[in-house]
Amino acid sequence: MTDLDAPLAAYPGYALRRAAIATMAELSARLAAVDCRVIDAMVLILIGDRTDVIASAIGRALDIQRANMAPLIGRLESAGLVERRPIDRKSLAVVLTGPGRERLARVRAITETFETELLARVPAAHRDHLLPALDALWRD
Amino acid sequence: MTDLDAPLAAYPGYALRRAAIATMAELSARLAAVDCRVIDAMVLILIGDRTDVIASAIGRALDIQRANMAPLIGRLESAGLVERRPIDRKSLAVVLTGPGRERLARVRAITETFETELLARVPAAHRDHLLPALDALWRD
DNA sequence: TATTGTTATACTCTATAACTATA
DNA sequence: TATAGTTATAGAGTATAACAATA
C-alpha cells in the first residue's frame, strides 16, 4: 500500500527525527550487552583517560542539565565504573576506575562497529556529506 | 576552552542524535505557538484531507505504538481538531474537523518555514545530500 | 557573585501487557 | 486467526526550582 507518510517524506527534519530514533534504538540495543545506555557510553568515551573532568562540564558538553548529572554519575559510580575525586573543596573530578576502563574498551568496540556500519548504509555518493551537514545543524 | 566532546566529534551517530534533538526542540518551540506538539503536527499533516485513515495505520506509518495512539487521538479530539468516524463496526477513521483544517494550515506554514530554514543552515555543498543520506538510515 | 553538587519533583515520551470486539 | 481500539502501568528521559557550600 502507498506510504501513508508521503506528505512528510520531503521534510529533512522528519527524516532527521526518524533516522535518529531508529539509529539510537539500534545503538541502545547493542550497548545493552555491556549494561550501558547511550548516555553512559557518551560519558565514558568523553572522560577517557582524563582526570580533570567535572560533572558540570560533562553536562555542558553533552547538553545534560546539571541536576540530571547527579543521578547519572551516581549510577556509574554504583556500578563501579567511575569514582569522584576532589579537585578542590567545591569540585569533584569524575574519573574512570579499572573496571571503568575495561568497560570503556568494550563500549568503544561496540560504538566503532556501530558507527562504521551506520556510515556504510549511506550511499557512497552521499556518505562524506553526512557529518558536515549534521554538524551545521547543531554546532554553531 | 577545547571542546570536551572531541572524542565523540567524528561519530556521525553522535552528530545525528545532537542534530535531531536540537532541531526538534526548535520545531517544538515554534509549534507551541499553535498549541501543537511535533507528534500532533505530524499526525495532522499525515491525515490531511483523507477520510480513510485509521489510528492503527497512523501508528504504523509514524512508528507509534497502537496503545499510545488512543490518548494522542483523544487529545486531538478533545481539542476539537479531529473526529472519529466509523468505517465499519471495528475501525474508526480519524478525520479533520473544520477547526482541524484551520489548525493544519497554520501547522503547515510553520513547518514549511522551519524546514526551509533548516536546509538553509546546511552548507550548499552538502545540502542536497542530507535527505537521501538520512532516508537510507531508516527507510529500508 | 557565579559556580558546583545535590535533592525533590513533575511532565513527557515510550513500551508492555491485557482485555473486548470485530474483520 | 489477525486486527482495531482501549486501559493501565512502568520505565526512561528531561526540565525546573531550591538549597548549601565554595571559587
Short mmCIF file of C-alpha atoms (C1' of nucleotides) in Angstrom, two decimals:
data_model
loop_
_atom_site.label_atom_id
_atom_site.label_comp_id
_atom_site.label_asym_id
_atom_site.label_seq_id
_atom_site.Cartn_x
_atom_site.Cartn_y
_atom_site.Cartn_z
CA MET A 1 0.00 0.00 0.00
CA THR A 2 1.09 3.57 -0.61
CA ASP A 3 3.23 5.14 2.07
CA LEU A 4 0.91 6.91 4.43
CA ASP A 5 3.68 9.31 5.44
CA ALA A 6 4.10 10.60 1.89
CA PRO A 7 3.07 14.15 2.95
CA LEU A 8 6.09 14.17 5.30
CA ALA A 9 8.61 12.45 3.06
CA ALA A 10 10.17 15.60 1.61
CA TYR A 11 10.94 17.15 5.00
CA PRO A 12 14.57 16.75 6.09
CA GLY A 13 13.51 17.47 9.68
CA TYR A 14 11.18 14.50 9.60
CA ALA A 15 13.87 12.25 8.14
CA LEU A 16 16.33 13.54 10.72
CA ARG A 17 13.98 12.66 13.56
CA ARG A 18 13.16 9.22 12.19
CA ALA A 19 16.81 8.43 11.41
CA ALA A 20 17.98 9.50 14.86
CA ILE A 21 15.29 7.48 16.65
CA ALA A 22 15.98 4.38 14.54
CA THR A 23 19.76 4.50 14.86
CA MET A 24 19.76 5.33 18.58
CA ALA A 25 17.38 2.43 19.24
CA GLU A 26 19.84 0.16 17.45
CA LEU A 27 22.84 1.51 19.36
CA SER A 28 20.91 1.25 22.61
CA ALA A 29 20.18 -2.42 21.95
CA ARG A 30 23.85 -3.14 21.25
CA LEU A 31 25.10 -1.28 24.33
CA ALA A 32 22.65 -3.24 26.50
CA ALA A 33 25.04 -6.18 26.03
CA VAL A 34 27.57 -4.33 28.22
CA ASP A 35 24.92 -2.88 30.56
CA CYS A 36 25.27 0.66 29.27
CA ARG A 37 22.83 3.22 27.97
CA VAL A 38 23.70 5.52 25.09
CA ILE A 39 24.21 8.39 27.52
CA ASP A 40 26.54 6.24 29.65
CA ALA A 41 28.63 5.38 26.60
CA MET A 42 28.91 9.04 25.67
CA VAL A 43 30.05 9.95 29.18
CA LEU A 44 32.60 7.12 29.40
CA ILE A 45 34.08 7.99 25.98
CA LEU A 46 34.18 11.67 26.86
CA ILE A 47 36.05 11.07 30.13
CA GLY A 48 38.55 8.56 28.73
CA ASP A 49 41.91 8.88 30.44
CA ARG A 50 41.28 12.37 31.77
CA THR A 51 41.34 13.09 35.48
CA ASP A 52 40.24 16.72 35.30
CA VAL A 53 36.64 16.45 34.10
CA ILE A 54 33.91 17.58 36.49
CA ALA A 55 30.25 16.60 36.19
CA SER A 56 29.10 20.10 35.34
CA ALA A 57 31.50 20.25 32.39
CA ILE A 58 30.23 16.91 31.09
CA GLY A 59 26.71 18.28 31.32
CA ARG A 60 27.61 21.40 29.39
CA ALA A 61 29.41 19.40 26.68
CA LEU A 62 26.57 16.90 26.20
CA ASP A 63 23.68 19.26 26.93
CA ILE A 64 22.57 17.46 30.06
CA GLN A 65 21.12 19.54 32.90
CA ARG A 66 23.38 19.79 35.93
CA ALA A 67 20.59 18.39 38.10
CA ASN A 68 20.39 15.28 35.92
CA MET A 69 24.13 14.65 36.11
CA ALA A 70 23.98 13.72 39.80
CA PRO A 71 21.90 10.55 39.40
CA LEU A 72 23.69 9.69 36.13
CA ILE A 73 27.17 9.79 37.67
CA GLY A 74 25.77 8.18 40.81
CA ARG A 75 24.61 5.22 38.75
CA LEU A 76 28.01 4.86 37.06
CA GLU A 77 29.65 5.07 40.47
CA SER A 78 27.33 2.43 41.92
CA ALA A 79 28.30 0.18 39.00
CA GLY A 80 31.95 0.71 39.96
CA LEU A 81 32.83 2.36 36.66
CA VAL A 82 33.80 5.83 37.91
CA GLU A 83 34.86 7.50 41.12
CA ARG A 84 34.65 11.06 42.33
CA ARG A 85 37.99 12.69 43.15
CA PRO A 86 38.12 16.08 44.86
CA ILE A 87 39.80 18.80 42.78
CA ASP A 88 39.25 21.46 45.42
CA ARG A 89 36.69 21.78 48.18
CA LYS A 90 33.95 22.60 45.67
CA SER A 91 34.55 20.44 42.61
CA LEU A 92 34.84 16.72 42.02
CA ALA A 93 36.59 15.14 39.04
CA VAL A 94 34.81 12.13 37.58
CA VAL A 95 37.50 9.54 36.84
CA LEU A 96 37.29 6.03 35.38
CA THR A 97 38.17 3.12 37.67
CA GLY A 98 39.93 -0.04 36.47
CA PRO A 99 36.62 -1.74 35.66
CA GLY A 100 35.54 1.56 34.10
CA ARG A 101 38.46 1.45 31.68
CA GLU A 102 37.64 -2.16 30.80
CA ARG A 103 34.03 -1.21 30.19
CA LEU A 104 35.13 1.72 28.06
CA ALA A 105 37.16 -0.61 25.83
CA ARG A 106 34.06 -2.71 25.18
CA VAL A 107 31.91 0.39 24.69
CA ARG A 108 34.43 1.75 22.20
CA ALA A 109 34.45 -1.50 20.23
CA ILE A 110 30.64 -1.56 20.01
CA THR A 111 30.49 2.11 19.11
CA GLU A 112 33.16 1.93 16.42
CA THR A 113 31.42 -1.02 14.78
CA PHE A 114 28.08 0.72 15.01
CA GLU A 115 29.36 3.96 13.50
CA THR A 116 31.14 2.16 10.69
CA GLU A 117 28.02 0.20 9.81
CA LEU A 118 25.87 3.31 10.04
CA LEU A 119 28.05 5.13 7.55
CA ALA A 120 28.18 2.08 5.28
CA ARG A 121 24.41 2.18 4.95
CA VAL A 122 24.61 5.66 3.42
CA PRO A 123 25.06 5.51 -0.38
CA ALA A 124 28.65 6.31 -1.28
CA ALA A 125 27.67 9.45 -3.18
CA HIS A 126 26.22 10.99 -0.01
CA ARG A 127 28.47 9.45 2.62
CA ASP A 128 31.08 12.17 3.11
CA HIS A 129 28.41 14.86 3.29
CA LEU A 130 26.52 13.45 6.26
CA LEU A 131 28.72 14.54 9.17
CA PRO A 132 29.37 18.09 7.93
CA ALA A 133 25.68 18.55 7.13
CA LEU A 134 24.61 17.34 10.58
CA ASP A 135 27.26 19.38 12.37
CA ALA A 136 25.93 22.53 10.71
CA LEU A 137 22.56 21.84 12.34
CA TRP A 138 23.71 21.91 15.95
CA ARG A 139 27.31 23.16 16.26
CA ASP A 140 27.18 26.93 15.96
CA MET B 1 38.49 26.02 26.10
CA THR B 2 38.90 22.88 23.99
CA ASP B 3 35.74 21.02 23.11
CA LEU B 4 35.23 18.39 25.75
CA ASP B 5 33.25 16.26 23.33
CA ALA B 6 36.20 15.96 20.91
CA PRO B 7 36.34 12.16 21.38
CA LEU B 8 32.79 11.98 20.01
CA ALA B 9 33.08 14.56 17.26
CA ALA B 10 33.93 12.14 14.45
CA TYR B 11 30.90 9.91 15.05
CA PRO B 12 28.02 10.55 12.63
CA GLY B 13 25.67 8.78 15.06
CA TYR B 14 26.55 11.32 17.74
CA ALA B 15 26.03 14.22 15.35
CA LEU B 16 22.75 12.68 14.22
CA ARG B 17 21.49 12.49 17.78
CA ARG B 18 22.58 16.02 18.67
CA ALA B 19 21.20 17.50 15.43
CA ALA B 20 17.84 15.76 15.86
CA ILE B 21 17.47 16.86 19.48
CA ALA B 22 18.42 20.45 18.67
CA THR B 23 16.19 20.79 15.63
CA MET B 24 13.18 19.08 17.20
CA ALA B 25 13.47 21.33 20.24
CA GLU B 26 13.35 24.32 17.89
CA LEU B 27 10.36 22.95 15.95
CA SER B 28 8.62 22.11 19.22
CA ALA B 29 9.03 25.69 20.42
CA ARG B 30 7.57 27.07 17.18
CA LEU B 31 4.61 24.68 17.17
CA ALA B 32 3.79 25.67 20.75
CA ALA B 33 2.51 28.94 19.25
CA VAL B 34 -0.39 26.95 17.76
CA ASP B 35 -0.74 24.60 20.73
CA CYS B 36 0.67 21.61 18.91
CA ARG B 37 3.40 19.13 19.68
CA VAL B 38 5.70 17.78 16.98
CA ILE B 39 3.81 14.49 17.01
CA ASP B 40 0.48 16.34 16.64
CA ALA B 41 1.80 18.22 13.63
CA MET B 42 2.98 15.01 12.02
CA VAL B 43 -0.42 13.39 12.54
CA LEU B 44 -2.37 16.38 11.23
CA ILE B 45 -0.19 16.64 8.11
CA LEU B 46 -0.42 12.90 7.54
CA ILE B 47 -4.23 12.90 7.72
CA GLY B 48 -4.76 16.00 5.57
CA ASP B 49 -7.92 15.71 3.51
CA ARG B 50 -8.18 11.96 3.81
CA THR B 51 -11.23 10.32 5.38
CA ASP B 52 -9.95 6.75 5.31
CA VAL B 53 -7.08 6.83 7.79
CA ILE B 54 -7.47 4.75 10.96
CA ALA B 55 -5.43 5.28 14.13
CA SER B 56 -3.58 1.98 13.79
CA ALA B 57 -2.38 2.91 10.31
CA ILE B 58 -1.11 6.27 11.57
CA GLY B 59 0.76 4.41 14.28
CA ARG B 60 2.38 2.04 11.79
CA ALA B 61 3.38 4.90 9.49
CA LEU B 62 4.90 7.03 12.25
CA ASP B 63 6.18 4.18 14.44
CA ILE B 64 3.90 4.94 17.35
CA GLN B 65 2.60 2.02 19.41
CA ARG B 66 -1.09 1.33 18.95
CA ALA B 67 -1.61 1.77 22.68
CA ASN B 68 -0.13 5.25 22.55
CA MET B 69 -2.37 6.32 19.68
CA ALA B 70 -5.51 6.24 21.84
CA PRO B 71 -4.54 9.09 24.19
CA LEU B 72 -2.90 11.00 21.31
CA ILE B 73 -6.02 10.98 19.12
CA GLY B 74 -8.15 11.52 22.22
CA ARG B 75 -6.23 14.71 22.93
CA LEU B 76 -6.66 15.96 19.36
CA GLU B 77 -10.35 15.11 19.60
CA SER B 78 -10.74 16.97 22.91
CA ALA B 79 -9.14 19.98 21.23
CA GLY B 80 -11.80 19.75 18.51
CA LEU B 81 -9.26 19.12 15.75
CA VAL B 82 -10.31 15.62 14.69
CA GLU B 83 -13.32 13.35 14.97
CA ARG B 84 -13.68 9.60 14.82
CA ARG B 85 -15.92 8.30 12.03
CA PRO B 86 -16.91 4.63 11.94
CA ILE B 87 -15.67 2.78 8.83
CA ASP B 88 -17.19 -0.49 9.93
CA ARG B 89 -18.06 -1.84 13.35
CA LYS B 90 -14.38 -2.38 14.18
CA SER B 91 -12.49 0.56 12.70
CA LEU B 92 -12.69 4.31 13.11
CA ALA B 93 -11.37 6.80 10.58
CA VAL B 94 -9.64 9.82 12.11
CA VAL B 95 -10.83 12.85 10.15
CA LEU B 96 -10.00 16.55 10.48
CA THR B 97 -12.81 18.86 11.59
CA GLY B 98 -13.19 22.43 10.32
CA PRO B 99 -11.03 23.81 13.13
CA GLY B 100 -8.66 20.91 12.45
CA ARG B 101 -8.19 22.03 8.84
CA GLU B 102 -7.56 25.60 10.01
CA ARG B 103 -5.00 24.36 12.51
CA LEU B 104 -3.38 22.24 9.82
CA ALA B 105 -2.93 25.31 7.63
CA ARG B 106 -1.05 27.06 10.43
CA VAL B 107 0.95 23.94 11.22
CA ARG B 108 1.90 23.61 7.55
CA ALA B 109 3.06 27.23 7.41
CA ILE B 110 5.24 26.81 10.50
CA THR B 111 6.61 23.50 9.29
CA GLU B 112 7.43 24.74 5.79
CA THR B 113 9.28 27.74 7.19
CA PHE B 114 11.12 25.55 9.67
CA GLU B 115 12.19 23.01 7.06
CA THR B 116 13.32 25.70 4.65
CA GLU B 117 15.42 27.36 7.34
CA LEU B 118 16.82 24.02 8.47
CA LEU B 119 18.02 23.22 4.99
CA ALA B 120 19.41 26.74 4.54
CA ARG B 121 21.68 26.18 7.52
CA VAL B 122 23.38 23.28 5.74
CA PRO B 123 26.30 24.45 3.56
CA ALA B 124 25.27 24.40 -0.10
CA ALA B 125 27.82 21.75 -0.98
CA HIS B 126 26.17 19.27 1.37
CA ARG B 127 22.54 20.39 1.16
CA ASP B 128 21.16 18.04 -1.49
CA HIS B 129 22.81 15.05 0.16
CA LEU B 130 21.10 15.36 3.53
CA LEU B 131 17.66 13.90 2.82
CA PRO B 132 18.87 10.92 0.77
CA ALA B 133 21.55 10.16 3.37
CA LEU B 134 19.05 10.28 6.23
CA ASP B 135 16.44 8.26 4.37
CA ALA B 136 18.98 5.48 3.87
CA LEU B 137 19.30 5.23 7.66
CA TRP B 138 15.69 4.41 8.42
CA ARG B 139 13.71 3.66 5.22
CA ASP B 140 14.55 0.11 4.18
"C1'" DT C 1 28.69 36.97 42.50
"C1'" DA C 2 28.99 32.89 39.94
"C1'" DT C 3 29.64 28.04 40.15
"C1'" DT C 4 29.29 23.18 41.95
"C1'" DG C 5 26.81 19.49 43.63
"C1'" DT C 6 22.65 17.83 45.18
"C1'" DT C 7 17.60 16.67 46.19
"C1'" DA C 8 12.95 16.78 45.04
"C1'" DT C 9 9.53 16.89 41.75
"C1'" DA C 10 6.69 16.92 37.68
"C1'" DC C 11 5.97 16.15 32.99
"C1'" DT C 12 6.63 13.93 28.54
"C1'" DC C 13 7.51 10.02 25.91
"C1'" DT C 14 7.51 5.29 25.22
"C1'" DA C 15 6.94 0.09 25.88
"C1'" DT C 16 4.37 -3.83 27.54
"C1'" DA C 17 0.55 -6.46 28.93
"C1'" DA C 18 -4.13 -7.40 28.98
"C1'" DC C 19 -8.84 -7.11 27.59
"C1'" DT C 20 -13.01 -6.65 24.37
"C1'" DA C 21 -14.90 -6.79 19.97
"C1'" DT C 22 -14.96 -7.38 15.05
"C1'" DA C 23 -12.87 -8.45 10.21
"C1'" DT D 1 -6.79 -16.07 13.32
"C1'" DA D 2 -5.50 -11.46 12.82
"C1'" DT D 3 -6.68 -6.77 13.58
"C1'" DA D 4 -8.71 -2.45 15.97
"C1'" DG D 5 -9.35 0.10 19.92
"C1'" DT D 6 -8.68 0.82 24.60
"C1'" DT D 7 -6.94 0.98 29.55
"C1'" DA D 8 -3.50 0.62 32.91
"C1'" DT D 9 1.09 0.88 34.14
"C1'" DA D 10 6.03 1.17 34.49
"C1'" DG D 11 10.32 2.97 32.91
"C1'" DA D 12 13.20 6.38 30.64
"C1'" DG D 13 14.34 10.94 29.80
"C1'" DT D 14 14.14 15.68 30.80
"C1'" DA D 15 13.12 20.38 32.95
"C1'" DT D 16 12.57 23.49 36.91
"C1'" DA D 17 13.15 25.09 41.46
"C1'" DA D 18 15.54 25.27 45.52
"C1'" DC D 19 19.32 24.75 48.77
"C1'" DA D 20 24.14 24.62 50.89
"C1'" DA D 21 28.88 25.29 50.19
"C1'" DT D 22 32.86 27.16 47.88
"C1'" DA D 23 35.50 29.61 43.93
#
